[in-house]
């Protein structure tokens, strides 16, 4: 078996009939400029999300840690695309085979991290929604292990082509969109992700059906209704994130699947458009958070306005709701009195009563502190 690791990138691009220019054209300048702009937005917005989750104690729950990890995956995607922008166009021809694998491996890793993270979020929501809880009881230690596992799998998947599943030693199997990737690998990659999307959609469909049936049987007690609405609203936010991800990535994955299965299909015509669509997904999540979550939106404003308002807010209670000792004391007193009152009233909500009462107590305290 003959391998071509010492050949230039142009050798593989010529085999795949993918045009590679050695001079800068106006189209190349426009693509790189827009790409750099999008990458900057992606990096900034996802750092903002991670800061908001870190700073606001109301987000210190497993679901928000996983959403923060999704933001980290999008941040990694922004960095990966930034690296791509400085190694594309006429710069591509100067890459070695190993540098090209690094460029593509970064993008594969970021996509894998996002997909697995979305699957973890889907399973977490499935576990909590079916008990009509707002947050899961998963410990922080388990969340950290889960996040670490997500990134280990993502890195391994990004390294698979460089470790041998490529066409460097079988040039007859080279694809068109990724000239050093084997067609069989593109089929595997696309089918795996599309199947994962299907499973996630099925999980959320089951959740929606369950919640709809449960809603008809729930008591009209005010605290239960409010608790149910909070759970459903958070679920809707997660579903919007999943829907946006599927819409942005599915066209590109279908194109990869066609490239792997059909040698005569003209997939290069739509490649750039679908790449931009996939890249735009990485800054859509912060927009969804701002639209759906008032606490997240307020935290964004507090972070962005901090340079202007920092001196004015010195010594005051922060709108990001950092918990002081006095606030914690007041919260405990209010929670204890509220639970005691609920126990005396005997409202019949034995299964969820304690949790709902605590939630109502926190909401009441938050409203008095706003």
GROMACS .gro file of C-alpha atoms in nm, residues 119-303:
model
  185
  119UNK     CA    1  -2.766   1.469   2.388
  120UNK     CA    2  -2.664   1.501   2.755
  121UNK     CA    3  -2.901   1.798   2.793
  122UNK     CA    4  -3.181   1.597   2.633
  123UNK     CA    5  -3.129   1.309   2.877
  124UNK     CA    6  -3.107   1.548   3.174
  125UNK     CA    7  -3.435   1.714   3.073
  126UNK     CA    8  -3.596   1.373   3.023
  127UNK     CA    9  -3.499   1.271   3.375
  128UNK     CA   10  -3.622   1.591   3.541
  129UNK     CA   11  -3.936   1.658   3.336
  130UNK     CA   12  -4.078   1.312   3.400
  131UNK     CA   13  -4.070   1.392   3.773
  132UNK     CA   14  -4.189   1.750   3.706
  133UNK     CA   15  -3.877   1.893   3.870
  134UNK     CA   16  -3.700   2.207   3.757
  135UNK     CA   17  -3.346   2.084   3.820
  136UNK     CA   18  -3.193   1.739   3.839
  137UNK     CA   19  -3.033   1.602   4.157
  138UNK     CA   20  -2.708   1.520   3.977
  139UNK     CA   21  -2.410   1.612   4.194
  140UNK     CA   22  -2.147   1.860   4.080
  141UNK     CA   23  -1.890   1.579   4.079
  142UNK     CA   24  -2.097   1.381   3.828
  143UNK     CA   25  -2.154   1.688   3.614
  144UNK     CA   26  -1.779   1.750   3.598
  145UNK     CA   27  -1.716   1.386   3.502
  146UNK     CA   28  -1.988   1.407   3.236
  147UNK     CA   29  -1.839   1.724   3.086
  148UNK     CA   30  -1.489   1.573   3.091
  149UNK     CA   31  -1.623   1.261   2.916
  150UNK     CA   32  -1.788   1.475   2.649
  151UNK     CA   33  -1.458   1.643   2.564
  152UNK     CA   34  -1.258   1.320   2.567
  153UNK     CA   35  -1.496   1.164   2.313
  154UNK     CA   36  -1.496   1.484   2.104
  155UNK     CA   37  -1.115   1.497   2.090
  156UNK     CA   38  -1.090   1.129   1.996
  157UNK     CA   39  -1.345   1.175   1.716
  158UNK     CA   40  -1.151   1.475   1.588
  159UNK     CA   41  -0.833   1.267   1.575
  160UNK     CA   42  -0.982   0.965   1.395
  161UNK     CA   43  -0.898   1.079   1.038
  162UNK     CA   44  -0.541   1.174   1.133
  163UNK     CA   45  -0.497   0.835   1.300
  164UNK     CA   46  -0.562   0.650   0.975
  165UNK     CA   47  -0.922   0.677   0.854
  166UNK     CA   48  -0.832   0.897   0.557
  167UNK     CA   49  -0.756   0.856   0.189
  168UNK     CA   50  -0.386   0.938   0.214
  169UNK     CA   51  -0.309   0.569   0.155
  170UNK     CA   52  -0.606   0.509  -0.078
  171UNK     CA   53  -0.642   0.809  -0.306
  172UNK     CA   54  -0.924   0.650  -0.508
  173UNK     CA   55  -1.150   0.699  -0.203
  174UNK     CA   56  -1.079   1.073  -0.156
  175UNK     CA   57  -1.389   1.292  -0.118
  176UNK     CA   58  -1.459   1.622  -0.293
  177UNK     CA   59  -1.548   1.850  -0.001
  178UNK     CA   60  -1.262   1.729   0.222
  179UNK     CA   61  -0.997   1.604  -0.023
  180UNK     CA   62  -0.794   1.414   0.239
  181UNK     CA   63  -1.095   1.246   0.400
  182UNK     CA   64  -1.213   0.904   0.290
  183UNK     CA   65  -1.568   0.881   0.150
  184UNK     CA   66  -1.644   0.601   0.395
  185UNK     CA   67  -1.550   0.828   0.687
  186UNK     CA   68  -1.779   1.105   0.560
  187UNK     CA   69  -2.068   0.857   0.538
  188UNK     CA   70  -1.997   0.733   0.893
  189UNK     CA   71  -1.967   1.088   1.028
  190UNK     CA   72  -2.283   1.216   0.862
  191UNK     CA   73  -2.498   0.911   0.948
  192UNK     CA   74  -2.381   0.913   1.312
  193UNK     CA   75  -2.473   1.278   1.362
  194UNK     CA   76  -2.802   1.256   1.174
  195UNK     CA   77  -2.904   0.954   1.384
  196UNK     CA   78  -2.812   1.147   1.699
  197UNK     CA   79  -3.031   1.437   1.584
  198UNK     CA   80  -3.318   1.192   1.527
  199UNK     CA   81  -3.281   1.043   1.877
  200UNK     CA   82  -3.280   1.389   2.037
  201UNK     CA   83  -3.591   1.495   1.846
  202UNK     CA   84  -3.762   1.172   1.957
  203UNK     CA   85  -3.667   1.236   2.322
  204UNK     CA   86  -3.809   1.590   2.318
  205UNK     CA   87  -4.124   1.474   2.138
  206UNK     CA   88  -4.182   1.219   2.415
  207UNK     CA   89  -4.125   1.490   2.677
  208UNK     CA   90  -4.377   1.724   2.511
  209UNK     CA   91  -4.641   1.449   2.494
  210UNK     CA   92  -4.586   1.364   2.861
  211UNK     CA   93  -4.602   1.726   2.978
  212UNK     CA   94  -4.918   1.788   2.782
  213UNK     CA   95  -5.092   1.488   2.938
  214UNK     CA   96  -4.960   1.574   3.284
  215UNK     CA   97  -5.085   1.932   3.259
  216UNK     CA   98  -5.448   1.818   3.234
  217UNK     CA   99  -5.418   1.618   3.558
  218UNK     CA  100  -5.228   1.872   3.764
  219UNK     CA  101  -5.395   2.070   4.038
  220UNK     CA  102  -5.474   2.432   3.969
  221UNK     CA  103  -5.289   2.533   4.284
  222UNK     CA  104  -5.105   2.855   4.206
  223UNK     CA  105  -4.763   2.733   4.317
  224UNK     CA  106  -4.795   2.412   4.114
  225UNK     CA  107  -4.905   2.599   3.803
  226UNK     CA  108  -4.616   2.844   3.836
  227UNK     CA  109  -4.370   2.560   3.893
  228UNK     CA  110  -4.503   2.377   3.587
  229UNK     CA  111  -4.471   2.692   3.373
  230UNK     CA  112  -4.110   2.740   3.485
  231UNK     CA  113  -4.024   2.381   3.392
  232UNK     CA  114  -4.196   2.408   3.053
  233UNK     CA  115  -4.033   2.744   2.973
  234UNK     CA  116  -3.686   2.607   3.040
  235UNK     CA  117  -3.765   2.305   2.826
  236UNK     CA  118  -3.885   2.530   2.542
  237UNK     CA  119  -3.556   2.720   2.558
  238UNK     CA  120  -3.358   2.395   2.528
  239UNK     CA  121  -3.580   2.279   2.239
  240UNK     CA  122  -3.518   2.607   2.055
  241UNK     CA  123  -3.142   2.552   2.097
  242UNK     CA  124  -3.173   2.198   1.962
  243UNK     CA  125  -3.395   2.310   1.673
  244UNK     CA  126  -3.153   2.585   1.574
  245UNK     CA  127  -2.863   2.340   1.586
  246UNK     CA  128  -3.045   2.085   1.368
  247UNK     CA  129  -3.149   2.349   1.113
  248UNK     CA  130  -2.797   2.491   1.085
  249UNK     CA  131  -2.606   2.162   1.071
  250UNK     CA  132  -2.838   1.919   0.890
  251UNK     CA  133  -2.788   2.067   0.537
  252UNK     CA  134  -2.409   2.039   0.572
  253UNK     CA  135  -2.429   1.683   0.705
  254UNK     CA  136  -2.661   1.580   0.420
  255UNK     CA  137  -2.412   1.733   0.178
  256UNK     CA  138  -2.130   1.531   0.340
  257UNK     CA  139  -2.344   1.218   0.307
  258UNK     CA  140  -2.400   1.289  -0.064
  259UNK     CA  141  -2.029   1.348  -0.110
  260UNK     CA  142  -1.955   1.012   0.046
  261UNK     CA  143  -2.216   0.819  -0.153
  262UNK     CA  144  -2.230   0.998  -0.488
  263UNK     CA  145  -1.913   1.065  -0.685
  264UNK     CA  146  -2.093   1.253  -0.962
  265UNK     CA  147  -2.292   1.489  -0.734
  266UNK     CA  148  -2.185   1.854  -0.755
  267UNK     CA  149  -2.158   1.916  -0.381
  268UNK     CA  150  -1.896   2.191  -0.406
  269UNK     CA  151  -2.155   2.440  -0.535
  270UNK     CA  152  -2.325   2.461  -0.193
  271UNK     CA  153  -2.026   2.391   0.030
  272UNK     CA  154  -1.943   2.751   0.127
  273UNK     CA  155  -2.305   2.844   0.197
  274UNK     CA  156  -2.365   2.548   0.428
  275UNK     CA  157  -2.032   2.610   0.603
  276UNK     CA  158  -2.140   2.968   0.685
  277UNK     CA  159  -2.481   2.841   0.801
  278UNK     CA  160  -2.312   2.594   1.038
  279UNK     CA  161  -2.077   2.865   1.167
  280UNK     CA  162  -2.369   3.100   1.240
  281UNK     CA  163  -2.519   2.842   1.476
  282UNK     CA  164  -2.239   2.910   1.725
  283UNK     CA  165  -2.368   3.260   1.803
  284UNK     CA  166  -2.741   3.177   1.790
  285UNK     CA  167  -2.756   3.028   2.140
  286UNK     CA  168  -2.673   3.357   2.321
  287UNK     CA  169  -2.951   3.523   2.117
  288UNK     CA  170  -3.194   3.249   2.226
  289UNK     CA  171  -3.089   3.291   2.590
  290UNK     CA  172  -3.145   3.667   2.569
  291UNK     CA  173  -3.489   3.619   2.415
  292UNK     CA  174  -3.613   3.338   2.640
  293UNK     CA  175  -3.447   3.390   2.981
  294UNK     CA  176  -3.496   3.718   3.166
  295UNK     CA  177  -3.238   3.629   3.432
  296UNK     CA  178  -2.981   3.554   3.162
  297UNK     CA  179  -3.069   3.875   2.979
  298UNK     CA  180  -3.035   4.082   3.295
  299UNK     CA  181  -2.701   3.919   3.373
  300UNK     CA  182  -2.576   3.999   3.022
  301UNK     CA  183  -2.673   4.363   3.074
  302UNK     CA  184  -2.500   4.372   3.412
  303UNK     CA  185  -2.177   4.229   3.266
   0.00000   0.00000   0.00000
